[in-house]
Tab-separated table of C-alpha atoms in Angstrom:
chain	number	residue	atom	x	y	z
I	1055	UNK	CA	117.262	146.831	104.031
I	1056	UNK	CA	116.332	143.685	106.006
I	1057	UNK	CA	113.521	141.344	104.988
I	1058	UNK	CA	112.515	137.786	105.803
I	1059	UNK	CA	109.398	136.941	103.737
I	1060	UNK	CA	108.761	139.664	101.199
I	1061	UNK	CA	110.602	142.813	100.184
I	1062	UNK	CA	109.747	146.079	98.478
I	1063	UNK	CA	112.596	148.028	96.922
I	1064	UNK	CA	112.123	151.658	95.911
I	1065	UNK	CA	114.451	153.604	93.633
I	1066	UNK	CA	114.090	157.327	93.023
I	1067	UNK	CA	115.089	159.361	89.950
I	1068	UNK	CA	114.640	162.993	89.143
I	1069	UNK	CA	113.665	162.304	85.531
I	1070	UNK	CA	113.817	159.737	82.771
I	1071	UNK	CA	112.451	156.225	82.414
I	1072	UNK	CA	113.584	153.008	84.081
I	1073	UNK	CA	114.734	150.466	81.528
I	1074	UNK	CA	116.395	147.737	83.554
I	1075	UNK	CA	116.845	146.571	87.142
I	1076	UNK	CA	119.459	144.083	88.274
I	1077	UNK	CA	120.505	142.272	91.475
I	1078	UNK	CA	124.075	141.301	92.051
I	1079	UNK	CA	126.842	140.460	94.418
I	1080	UNK	CA	129.706	139.799	92.068
I	1081	UNK	CA	127.823	139.944	88.769
I	1082	UNK	CA	124.889	141.761	87.265
I	1083	UNK	CA	121.846	139.924	85.975
I	1084	UNK	CA	118.473	141.057	84.771
I	1085	UNK	CA	115.605	140.421	87.104
I	1086	UNK	CA	113.579	137.681	85.419
I	1087	UNK	CA	111.680	136.007	88.259
I	1088	UNK	CA	107.964	135.437	88.727
I	1089	UNK	CA	108.398	136.415	92.395
I	1090	UNK	CA	109.381	139.937	91.398
I	1091	UNK	CA	106.586	142.373	90.589
I	1092	UNK	CA	106.574	145.986	89.571
I	1093	UNK	CA	104.710	147.940	92.231
I	1094	UNK	CA	105.098	151.521	91.049
I	1095	UNK	CA	106.768	153.185	88.096
I	1096	UNK	CA	106.958	156.940	87.440
I	1097	UNK	CA	109.472	159.538	86.330
I	1098	UNK	CA	110.519	159.910	89.947
I	1099	UNK	CA	110.084	156.493	91.554
I	1100	UNK	CA	110.339	152.802	90.760
I	1101	UNK	CA	109.224	150.139	93.297
I	1102	UNK	CA	109.516	146.388	92.939
I	1103	UNK	CA	108.221	143.634	95.253
I	1104	UNK	CA	110.031	140.341	95.915
I	1105	UNK	CA	107.784	137.649	97.402
I	1106	UNK	CA	108.763	134.432	99.177
I	1107	UNK	CA	112.204	135.796	99.958
I	1108	UNK	CA	115.048	133.282	100.294
I	1109	UNK	CA	118.645	133.659	101.374
I	1110	UNK	CA	119.718	133.690	97.736
I	1111	UNK	CA	117.848	136.976	97.259
I	1112	UNK	CA	120.252	138.751	99.563
I	1113	UNK	CA	122.547	141.210	97.845
I	1114	UNK	CA	122.832	144.570	96.160
I	1115	UNK	CA	120.080	145.703	93.813
I	1116	UNK	CA	120.851	148.318	91.158
I	1117	UNK	CA	118.415	150.489	89.225
I	1118	UNK	CA	119.851	151.928	85.988
I	1119	UNK	CA	118.435	154.869	84.092
I	1120	UNK	CA	119.703	154.961	80.525
I	1121	UNK	CA	120.364	158.589	79.952
I	1122	UNK	CA	123.457	160.348	78.781
I	1123	UNK	CA	125.281	159.625	80.965
I	1124	UNK	CA	123.643	156.527	82.567
I	1125	UNK	CA	122.362	157.131	86.083
I	1126	UNK	CA	122.141	154.417	88.746
I	1127	UNK	CA	120.752	153.922	92.260
I	1128	UNK	CA	121.602	151.019	94.577
I	1129	UNK	CA	120.011	149.304	97.600
I	1130	UNK	CA	121.274	146.360	99.635
I	1131	UNK	CA	118.802	143.678	100.710
I	1132	UNK	CA	119.661	141.673	103.845
I	1133	UNK	CA	117.671	138.488	104.364
I	1134	UNK	CA	117.263	137.101	107.890
I	1135	UNK	CA	117.388	133.370	108.462
I	1136	UNK	CA	114.449	132.359	110.663
I	1137	UNK	CA	115.530	129.772	113.277
I	1138	UNK	CA	113.761	126.437	113.244
I	1139	UNK	CA	111.645	125.358	116.204
I	1140	UNK	CA	114.048	124.235	118.939
I	1141	UNK	CA	114.301	120.628	120.080
I	1142	UNK	CA	115.342	119.368	123.535
I	1143	UNK	CA	117.309	116.127	123.732
I	1144	UNK	CA	119.006	114.147	126.490
I	1145	UNK	CA	115.976	113.327	128.647
I	1146	UNK	CA	115.048	109.707	129.208
I	1147	UNK	CA	112.205	109.017	131.613
I	1148	UNK	CA	112.361	108.341	134.437
I	1149	UNK	CA	115.383	109.897	136.123
I	1150	UNK	CA	116.455	108.722	139.569
I	1151	UNK	CA	116.838	111.189	142.403
I	1152	UNK	CA	120.446	112.320	142.706
I	1153	UNK	CA	121.325	111.617	139.059
I	1154	UNK	CA	123.106	114.208	136.917
I	1155	UNK	CA	120.868	115.327	134.048
I	1156	UNK	CA	122.176	116.844	130.808
I	1157	UNK	CA	119.700	118.509	128.451
I	1158	UNK	CA	120.612	119.970	125.050
I	1159	UNK	CA	118.524	122.477	123.103
I	1160	UNK	CA	119.270	122.968	119.390
I	1161	UNK	CA	117.960	125.165	116.598
I	1162	UNK	CA	119.172	125.561	112.999
I	1163	UNK	CA	118.778	128.010	110.113
I	1164	UNK	CA	119.217	131.281	111.997
I	1165	UNK	CA	120.957	134.295	110.457
I	1166	UNK	CA	122.499	135.879	112.391
I	1167	UNK	CA	122.984	133.224	115.067
I	1168	UNK	CA	120.031	132.924	117.444
I	1169	UNK	CA	120.219	133.259	121.211
I	1170	UNK	CA	119.155	130.359	123.489
I	1171	UNK	CA	118.021	130.785	127.106
I	1172	UNK	CA	116.970	128.202	129.718
I	1173	UNK	CA	114.200	128.521	132.319
I	1174	UNK	CA	113.184	126.265	135.203
I	1175	UNK	CA	109.964	127.110	137.055
I	1176	UNK	CA	109.979	130.461	135.213
I	1177	UNK	CA	113.402	131.257	136.686
I	1178	UNK	CA	116.246	131.714	134.224
I	1179	UNK	CA	119.289	129.452	134.534
I	1180	UNK	CA	122.504	131.283	133.693
I	1181	UNK	CA	125.212	128.629	134.036
I	1182	UNK	CA	124.875	126.895	130.625
I	1183	UNK	CA	127.119	125.986	127.699
I	1184	UNK	CA	126.629	127.665	124.290
I	1185	UNK	CA	127.851	126.451	120.884
I	1186	UNK	CA	127.478	128.115	117.450
I	1187	UNK	CA	128.230	126.280	114.193
I	1188	UNK	CA	127.996	127.473	110.597
I	1189	UNK	CA	125.597	125.485	108.385
I	1190	UNK	CA	126.631	123.848	105.115
I	1191	UNK	CA	125.295	126.790	103.082
I	1192	UNK	CA	127.730	129.018	104.969
I	1193	UNK	CA	124.977	131.569	105.433
I	1194	UNK	CA	123.018	130.348	108.453
I	1195	UNK	CA	123.928	128.919	111.853
I	1196	UNK	CA	123.041	125.974	114.061
I	1197	UNK	CA	123.033	126.971	117.721
I	1198	UNK	CA	122.945	124.580	120.661
I	1199	UNK	CA	122.993	125.022	124.425
I	1200	UNK	CA	123.590	122.401	127.131
I	1201	UNK	CA	122.178	122.478	130.654
I	1202	UNK	CA	123.672	120.293	133.431
I	1203	UNK	CA	122.138	119.874	136.902
I	1204	UNK	CA	121.616	117.229	139.576
I	1205	UNK	CA	117.964	116.385	140.182
I	1206	UNK	CA	116.065	115.766	143.421
I	1207	UNK	CA	112.449	114.993	144.308
I	1208	UNK	CA	111.483	118.669	144.166
I	1209	UNK	CA	112.186	118.575	140.398
I	1210	UNK	CA	109.435	116.025	139.760
I	1211	UNK	CA	106.803	117.571	137.472
I	1212	UNK	CA	108.888	120.707	136.848
I	1213	UNK	CA	108.819	122.186	133.333
I	1214	UNK	CA	112.241	123.023	131.858
I	1215	UNK	CA	111.933	125.497	128.976
I	1216	UNK	CA	114.378	126.277	126.173
I	1217	UNK	CA	113.656	129.661	124.574
I	1218	UNK	CA	115.059	130.890	121.257
I	1219	UNK	CA	115.245	134.658	120.719
I	1220	UNK	CA	115.945	136.154	117.287
I	1221	UNK	CA	115.258	139.458	115.553
I	1222	UNK	CA	113.278	137.678	112.824
I	1223	UNK	CA	110.693	136.423	115.344
I	1224	UNK	CA	109.155	139.854	115.988
I	1225	UNK	CA	109.482	139.618	119.809
I	1226	UNK	CA	107.645	136.251	119.838
I	1227	UNK	CA	110.300	133.690	120.807
I	1228	UNK	CA	110.123	130.023	119.934
I	1229	UNK	CA	110.111	127.613	122.866
I	1230	UNK	CA	110.526	123.936	123.615
I	1231	UNK	CA	109.453	122.411	126.921
I	1232	UNK	CA	110.430	119.248	128.782
I	1233	UNK	CA	108.483	118.126	131.873
I	1234	UNK	CA	110.723	116.185	134.259
I	1235	UNK	CA	109.776	112.893	135.876
I	1236	UNK	CA	111.905	112.038	138.888
I	1237	UNK	CA	111.666	108.747	140.802
I	1238	UNK	CA	112.588	108.754	144.486
I	1239	UNK	CA	112.328	106.620	147.631
I	1240	UNK	CA	109.236	107.008	149.859
I	1241	UNK	CA	108.973	109.402	152.781
I	1242	UNK	CA	106.739	108.137	155.620
I	1243	UNK	CA	104.874	109.792	158.529
I	1244	UNK	CA	102.291	108.346	160.981
I	1245	UNK	CA	99.354	110.589	161.953
I	1246	UNK	CA	97.092	109.507	164.897
I	1247	UNK	CA	93.389	110.383	164.930
I	1248	UNK	CA	93.675	111.729	168.509
I	1249	UNK	CA	96.611	113.052	170.547
I	1250	UNK	CA	95.421	111.310	173.762
I	1251	UNK	CA	94.250	107.745	173.064
I	1252	UNK	CA	91.909	106.521	175.821
I	1253	UNK	CA	90.974	103.055	176.894
I	1254	UNK	CA	87.734	101.842	175.308
I	1255	UNK	CA	87.871	104.352	172.436
I	1256	UNK	CA	88.823	103.674	168.779
I	1257	UNK	CA	92.096	104.883	167.272
I	1258	UNK	CA	93.066	105.334	163.623
I	1259	UNK	CA	96.749	105.538	162.646
I	1260	UNK	CA	97.271	106.909	159.118
I	1261	UNK	CA	100.527	106.106	157.337
I	1262	UNK	CA	101.190	109.085	155.074
I	1263	UNK	CA	103.664	107.925	152.441
I	1264	UNK	CA	104.976	109.871	149.467
I	1265	UNK	CA	107.193	108.482	146.759
I	1266	UNK	CA	107.454	107.878	143.031
I	1267	UNK	CA	106.315	105.355	142.073
I	1268	UNK	CA	103.679	105.627	144.817
I	1269	UNK	CA	104.171	102.893	147.436
I	1270	UNK	CA	101.103	100.689	147.766
I	1271	UNK	CA	100.215	98.990	150.036
I	1272	UNK	CA	102.017	99.715	153.301
I	1273	UNK	CA	103.076	97.186	155.942
I	1274	UNK	CA	102.034	97.579	159.608
I	1275	UNK	CA	103.835	95.850	162.511
I	1276	UNK	CA	103.827	96.102	166.312
I	1277	UNK	CA	106.985	95.767	168.425
I	1278	UNK	CA	108.799	94.208	165.480
I	1279	UNK	CA	106.167	91.506	164.814
I	1280	UNK	CA	102.738	91.025	163.294
I	1281	UNK	CA	99.661	92.786	164.638
I	1282	UNK	CA	98.539	90.708	167.682
I	1283	UNK	CA	94.762	91.053	167.322
I	1284	UNK	CA	93.537	91.093	163.696
I	1285	UNK	CA	89.903	91.205	164.835
I	1286	UNK	CA	90.367	94.567	166.564
I	1287	UNK	CA	93.247	95.858	164.449
I	1288	UNK	CA	91.984	96.308	160.887
I	1289	UNK	CA	94.301	97.517	158.089
I	1290	UNK	CA	92.570	99.404	155.291
I	1291	UNK	CA	94.919	100.857	152.679
I	1292	UNK	CA	97.290	103.126	154.601
I	1293	UNK	CA	95.160	103.163	157.774
I	1294	UNK	CA	95.399	100.988	160.890
I	1295	UNK	CA	92.071	101.054	162.740
I	1296	UNK	CA	92.123	99.805	166.367
I	1297	UNK	CA	88.454	99.399	167.298
I	1298	UNK	CA	88.584	99.341	171.139
I	1299	UNK	CA	91.773	100.372	172.892
I	1300	UNK	CA	93.020	98.603	176.019
I	1301	UNK	CA	96.271	98.576	177.976
I	1302	UNK	CA	97.588	95.581	176.008
I	1303	UNK	CA	97.702	97.771	172.895
I	1304	UNK	CA	100.572	99.801	174.319
I	1305	UNK	CA	103.717	99.480	172.217
I	1306	UNK	CA	105.604	100.693	169.134
I	1307	UNK	CA	103.741	100.577	165.831
I	1308	UNK	CA	105.758	100.695	162.620
I	1309	UNK	CA	104.599	101.618	159.112
I	1310	UNK	CA	106.818	100.553	156.228
I	1311	UNK	CA	106.478	101.791	152.630
I	1312	UNK	CA	108.341	100.338	149.644
I	1313	UNK	CA	108.546	101.182	145.945
I	1314	UNK	CA	110.895	100.156	143.134
I	1315	UNK	CA	113.470	102.735	144.243
I	1316	UNK	CA	113.764	101.892	147.924
I	1317	UNK	CA	112.135	101.568	151.327
I	1318	UNK	CA	111.323	103.859	154.241
I	1319	UNK	CA	109.457	103.590	157.560
I	1320	UNK	CA	108.112	105.545	160.547
I	1321	UNK	CA	107.252	104.570	164.141
I	1322	UNK	CA	104.546	105.606	166.608
I	1323	UNK	CA	104.641	104.806	170.345
I	1324	UNK	CA	101.112	104.143	171.622
I	1325	UNK	CA	100.281	104.814	175.285
I	1326	UNK	CA	96.652	104.080	176.191
I	1327	UNK	CA	95.427	106.452	178.932
I	1328	UNK	CA	92.887	105.759	181.675
I	1329	UNK	CA	89.851	107.984	180.947
I	1330	UNK	CA	89.390	108.868	184.661
I	1331	UNK	CA	93.046	109.752	185.198
I	1332	UNK	CA	93.078	111.756	181.999
I	1333	UNK	CA	89.956	113.647	183.052
I	1334	UNK	CA	91.556	114.403	186.452
I	1335	UNK	CA	94.657	115.704	184.704
I	1336	UNK	CA	92.773	117.862	182.298
I	1337	UNK	CA	90.115	119.168	184.839
I	1338	UNK	CA	90.619	121.980	187.384
I	1339	UNK	CA	92.839	121.250	190.448
I	1340	UNK	CA	90.447	122.015	193.360
I	1341	UNK	CA	93.108	121.513	196.046
I	1342	UNK	CA	95.351	124.065	194.360
I	1343	UNK	CA	92.516	126.572	194.048
I	1344	UNK	CA	91.540	126.057	197.747
I	1345	UNK	CA	95.129	126.638	198.861
I	1346	UNK	CA	95.354	129.879	196.891
I	1347	UNK	CA	92.064	131.135	198.394
I	1348	UNK	CA	93.260	130.293	201.949
I	1349	UNK	CA	96.503	132.209	201.431
I	1350	UNK	CA	94.626	135.232	200.110
I	1351	UNK	CA	92.228	135.223	203.100
I	1352	UNK	CA	95.110	134.851	205.574
I	1353	UNK	CA	97.048	137.728	204.033
I	1354	UNK	CA	93.928	139.900	204.065
I	1355	UNK	CA	93.203	139.231	207.764
I	1356	UNK	CA	96.806	139.925	208.741
I	1357	UNK	CA	96.699	143.195	206.871
I	1358	UNK	CA	93.481	144.259	208.635
I	1359	UNK	CA	94.905	143.330	212.045
I	1360	UNK	CA	98.143	145.257	211.498
I	1361	UNK	CA	96.259	148.279	210.192
I	1362	UNK	CA	93.962	148.277	213.259
I	1363	UNK	CA	96.909	148.154	215.687
I	1364	UNK	CA	98.609	150.977	213.871
I	1365	UNK	CA	95.524	153.206	214.065
I	1366	UNK	CA	94.939	152.370	217.725
I	1367	UNK	CA	98.527	153.209	218.722
I	1368	UNK	CA	98.424	156.448	216.815
I	1369	UNK	CA	95.155	157.581	218.462
I	1370	UNK	CA	96.348	156.683	222.030
I	1371	UNK	CA	99.507	158.697	221.609
I	1372	UNK	CA	97.539	161.744	220.547
I	1373	UNK	CA	95.192	161.561	223.547
I	1374	UNK	CA	98.060	160.978	225.966
I	1375	UNK	CA	99.864	164.087	224.703
I	1376	UNK	CA	96.711	166.104	224.976
I	1377	UNK	CA	95.982	164.973	228.573
I	1378	UNK	CA	99.562	164.818	229.854
I	1379	UNK	CA	99.667	166.235	233.447
I	1380	UNK	CA	95.932	165.792	234.013
I	1381	UNK	CA	95.845	162.139	234.912
I	1382	UNK	CA	95.666	162.857	238.754
I	1383	UNK	CA	93.020	165.565	238.517
I	1384	UNK	CA	90.016	164.963	240.869
I	1385	UNK	CA	87.522	166.209	238.292
I	1386	UNK	CA	87.241	167.233	234.707
I	1387	UNK	CA	87.615	170.972	235.287
I	1388	UNK	CA	90.804	170.500	237.218
I	1389	UNK	CA	92.091	168.138	234.514
I	1390	UNK	CA	91.541	170.717	231.861
I	1391	UNK	CA	93.265	173.381	233.933
I	1392	UNK	CA	96.225	171.123	234.770
I	1393	UNK	CA	96.626	169.669	231.199
I	1394	UNK	CA	99.853	170.702	229.498
I	1395	UNK	CA	99.360	172.634	226.385
I	1396	UNK	CA	95.817	173.662	227.268
I	1397	UNK	CA	94.559	177.128	226.538
I	1398	UNK	CA	94.079	177.852	230.275
I	1399	UNK	CA	97.680	177.114	231.193
I	1400	UNK	CA	98.809	179.081	228.220
I	1401	UNK	CA	96.905	182.108	229.445
I	1402	UNK	CA	98.167	181.694	233.042
I	1403	UNK	CA	101.747	181.411	231.869
I	1404	UNK	CA	101.222	184.390	229.671
I	1405	UNK	CA	99.855	186.518	232.551
I	1406	UNK	CA	102.564	185.347	234.948
I	1407	UNK	CA	105.225	186.306	232.460
I	1408	UNK	CA	103.876	189.805	232.075
């Protein structure tokens, strides 16, 4: 029998009266404890309840019926050691990107030894070290597990969970959680407000910087020096606002972000476009369209001309074959009579043959 908080032991007898109950491992002693209560007593059954069970209550319980001869019944009580809430050690905030982190999760008082599992972003980590040690009472165990991994910026804000599973927890594991804080150098990107800056229009360059600690403020430069026109080039936080663009604004703009870990920068090459030239480039090319139309018309006319010649040649050949031999006839009747292949000639030839 296995119990962790309270236990009920039942002993059955066919007849007689229970006189004494005892618990023992190596010796027998009468049960004289306020935690032990008689639940049921009859000629056939005796039940006792043990409340607030401790590890010392584990052992063999014997029910003796004083008859001639004495009859006994035995039951063994196994007490589970409930593991303590786990603790995670080894984390000191903050951790620098690229450092090797070692976290240890420990729990004591489990019997049998508890099982420890690690999770990161709800995904279990298998490659861990496991250590089991017997406690001073030589009945329970202290279990620890060590997790080693190298951190990067993607680990910032990630929850690492240590979970303790044990049969005494009734499928509700105990957990400890450590949220990671990782410091890393900034990453920088410049985003323009328009892909085609035009002369006379405003332009906003946004320096998007990410890092921990967050870099603030950022430094703007042009062609390796200070901004040439502070009246038109206004820096507000991470933004560089150029009010009215002109050709002199062409150049390389650099945004630099720095935090306590390091420094990073990004560059943007500004080319100010002429609005008229840009409109001509983006509008329809009328010369190209006119050339295509001319080619189509030319091809169409050539096709019509060739088709007409073909039809004319075909018709002339047919008439020539029909009127062959009648070209020198003085009149139409004679032409019909003299034409080769005509019905009249056919009849004359037919009669002549006969």
